[in-house]
Amino acid sequence: MVTTIQIKEDTKSTLTQMKLFERETYNDVLERLIEDVHELNDETKKEIESAINEIKSGKYITHEKLAEEMGF
């Protein structure tokens, strides 16, 4: 079954920019996005939350600092 939905013009523009190739349909783009969301299982969400907390608490190293430490 095919249906029509109303979206804002800027949303349509964003979907257009997200196409992997010119002839990809908006339905394909939306299905890809939905699949990506479903792939975030509970464990992945916990890992993301943990990483965000580490960054907020200052437990990270910049690319520049890492490169310096590794001698690049």
PDB file of C-alpha atoms in Angstrom:
ATOM      1  CA  MET A   1       0.000   0.000   0.000  1.00  0.00           C
ATOM      2  CA  VAL A   2       1.307   3.427  -0.923  1.00  0.00           C
ATOM      3  CA  THR A   3       0.362   6.550   0.997  1.00  0.00           C
ATOM      4  CA  THR A   4       1.179  10.241   0.976  1.00  0.00           C
ATOM      5  CA  ILE A   5       2.536  12.110   3.984  1.00  0.00           C
ATOM      6  CA  GLN A   6       2.990  15.811   4.569  1.00  0.00           C
ATOM      7  CA  ILE A   7       6.437  17.037   5.565  1.00  0.00           C
ATOM      8  CA  LYS A   8       7.979  20.477   5.827  1.00  0.00           C
ATOM      9  CA  GLU A   9      10.024  21.731   2.901  1.00  0.00           C
ATOM     10  CA  ASP A  10      13.208  21.803   5.006  1.00  0.00           C
ATOM     11  CA  THR A  11      12.593  18.178   6.035  1.00  0.00           C
ATOM     12  CA  LYS A  12      12.275  17.196   2.385  1.00  0.00           C
ATOM     13  CA  SER A  13      15.480  19.083   1.634  1.00  0.00           C
ATOM     14  CA  THR A  14      17.265  17.203   4.410  1.00  0.00           C
ATOM     15  CA  LEU A  15      15.977  13.870   3.108  1.00  0.00           C
ATOM     16  CA  THR A  16      17.184  14.808  -0.373  1.00  0.00           C
ATOM     17  CA  GLN A  17      20.665  15.520   1.018  1.00  0.00           C
ATOM     18  CA  MET A  18      20.662  12.150   2.782  1.00  0.00           C
ATOM     19  CA  LYS A  19      20.152  10.180  -0.415  1.00  0.00           C
ATOM     20  CA  LEU A  20      23.055   7.861  -1.162  1.00  0.00           C
ATOM     21  CA  PHE A  21      22.397   8.164  -4.884  1.00  0.00           C
ATOM     22  CA  GLU A  22      20.234  10.494  -6.954  1.00  0.00           C
ATOM     23  CA  ARG A  23      17.509   7.985  -7.811  1.00  0.00           C
ATOM     24  CA  GLU A  24      17.129   6.649  -4.259  1.00  0.00           C
ATOM     25  CA  THR A  25      13.523   7.088  -3.146  1.00  0.00           C
ATOM     26  CA  TYR A  26      12.485   8.981  -0.039  1.00  0.00           C
ATOM     27  CA  ASN A  27      10.966   5.727   1.193  1.00  0.00           C
ATOM     28  CA  ASP A  28      14.382   4.053   0.922  1.00  0.00           C
ATOM     29  CA  VAL A  29      16.005   6.922   2.844  1.00  0.00           C
ATOM     30  CA  LEU A  30      13.384   6.688   5.587  1.00  0.00           C
ATOM     31  CA  GLU A  31      13.701   2.889   5.801  1.00  0.00           C
ATOM     32  CA  ARG A  32      17.483   3.247   6.155  1.00  0.00           C
ATOM     33  CA  LEU A  33      17.048   5.775   8.969  1.00  0.00           C
ATOM     34  CA  ILE A  34      14.515   3.570  10.752  1.00  0.00           C
ATOM     35  CA  GLU A  35      16.859   0.587  10.467  1.00  0.00           C
ATOM     36  CA  ASP A  36      19.705   2.643  11.939  1.00  0.00           C
ATOM     37  CA  VAL A  37      17.562   3.583  14.934  1.00  0.00           C
ATOM     38  CA  HIS A  38      16.539  -0.027  15.525  1.00  0.00           C
ATOM     39  CA  GLU A  39      20.179  -1.120  15.470  1.00  0.00           C
ATOM     40  CA  LEU A  40      20.815   0.887  18.630  1.00  0.00           C
ATOM     41  CA  ASN A  41      20.145  -1.858  21.131  1.00  0.00           C
ATOM     42  CA  ASP A  42      20.167  -1.286  24.893  1.00  0.00           C
ATOM     43  CA  GLU A  43      23.850  -2.206  25.248  1.00  0.00           C
ATOM     44  CA  THR A  44      24.872   0.266  22.549  1.00  0.00           C
ATOM     45  CA  LYS A  45      22.787   2.989  24.182  1.00  0.00           C
ATOM     46  CA  LYS A  46      24.514   2.316  27.535  1.00  0.00           C
ATOM     47  CA  GLU A  47      27.940   2.488  25.875  1.00  0.00           C
ATOM     48  CA  ILE A  48      27.056   5.793  24.220  1.00  0.00           C
ATOM     49  CA  GLU A  49      25.783   7.200  27.512  1.00  0.00           C
ATOM     50  CA  SER A  50      28.965   6.057  29.269  1.00  0.00           C
ATOM     51  CA  ALA A  51      31.144   7.679  26.604  1.00  0.00           C
ATOM     52  CA  ILE A  52      29.211  10.950  26.870  1.00  0.00           C
ATOM     53  CA  ASN A  53      29.691  10.931  30.648  1.00  0.00           C
ATOM     54  CA  GLU A  54      33.433  10.318  30.237  1.00  0.00           C
ATOM     55  CA  ILE A  55      33.716  13.251  27.847  1.00  0.00           C
ATOM     56  CA  LYS A  56      31.752  15.500  30.206  1.00  0.00           C
ATOM     57  CA  SER A  57      34.038  14.535  33.092  1.00  0.00           C
ATOM     58  CA  GLY A  58      37.160  15.287  31.047  1.00  0.00           C
ATOM     59  CA  LYS A  59      38.280  11.676  30.563  1.00  0.00           C
ATOM     60  CA  TYR A  60      39.351  11.999  26.949  1.00  0.00           C
ATOM     61  CA  ILE A  61      42.370  12.867  24.825  1.00  0.00           C
ATOM     62  CA  THR A  62      42.375  14.996  21.702  1.00  0.00           C
ATOM     63  CA  HIS A  63      43.621  13.699  18.362  1.00  0.00           C
ATOM     64  CA  GLU A  64      46.402  16.264  18.489  1.00  0.00           C
ATOM     65  CA  LYS A  65      47.560  15.136  21.946  1.00  0.00           C
ATOM     66  CA  LEU A  66      47.409  11.465  20.950  1.00  0.00           C
ATOM     67  CA  ALA A  67      49.424  12.137  17.787  1.00  0.00           C
ATOM     68  CA  GLU A  68      51.987  14.028  19.857  1.00  0.00           C
ATOM     69  CA  GLU A  69      52.264  11.167  22.354  1.00  0.00           C
ATOM     70  CA  MET A  70      52.653   8.656  19.521  1.00  0.00           C
ATOM     71  CA  GLY A  71      55.323  10.738  17.821  1.00  0.00           C
ATOM     72  CA  PHE A  72      53.392  11.803  14.722  1.00  0.00           C
TER      73      PHE A  72
END
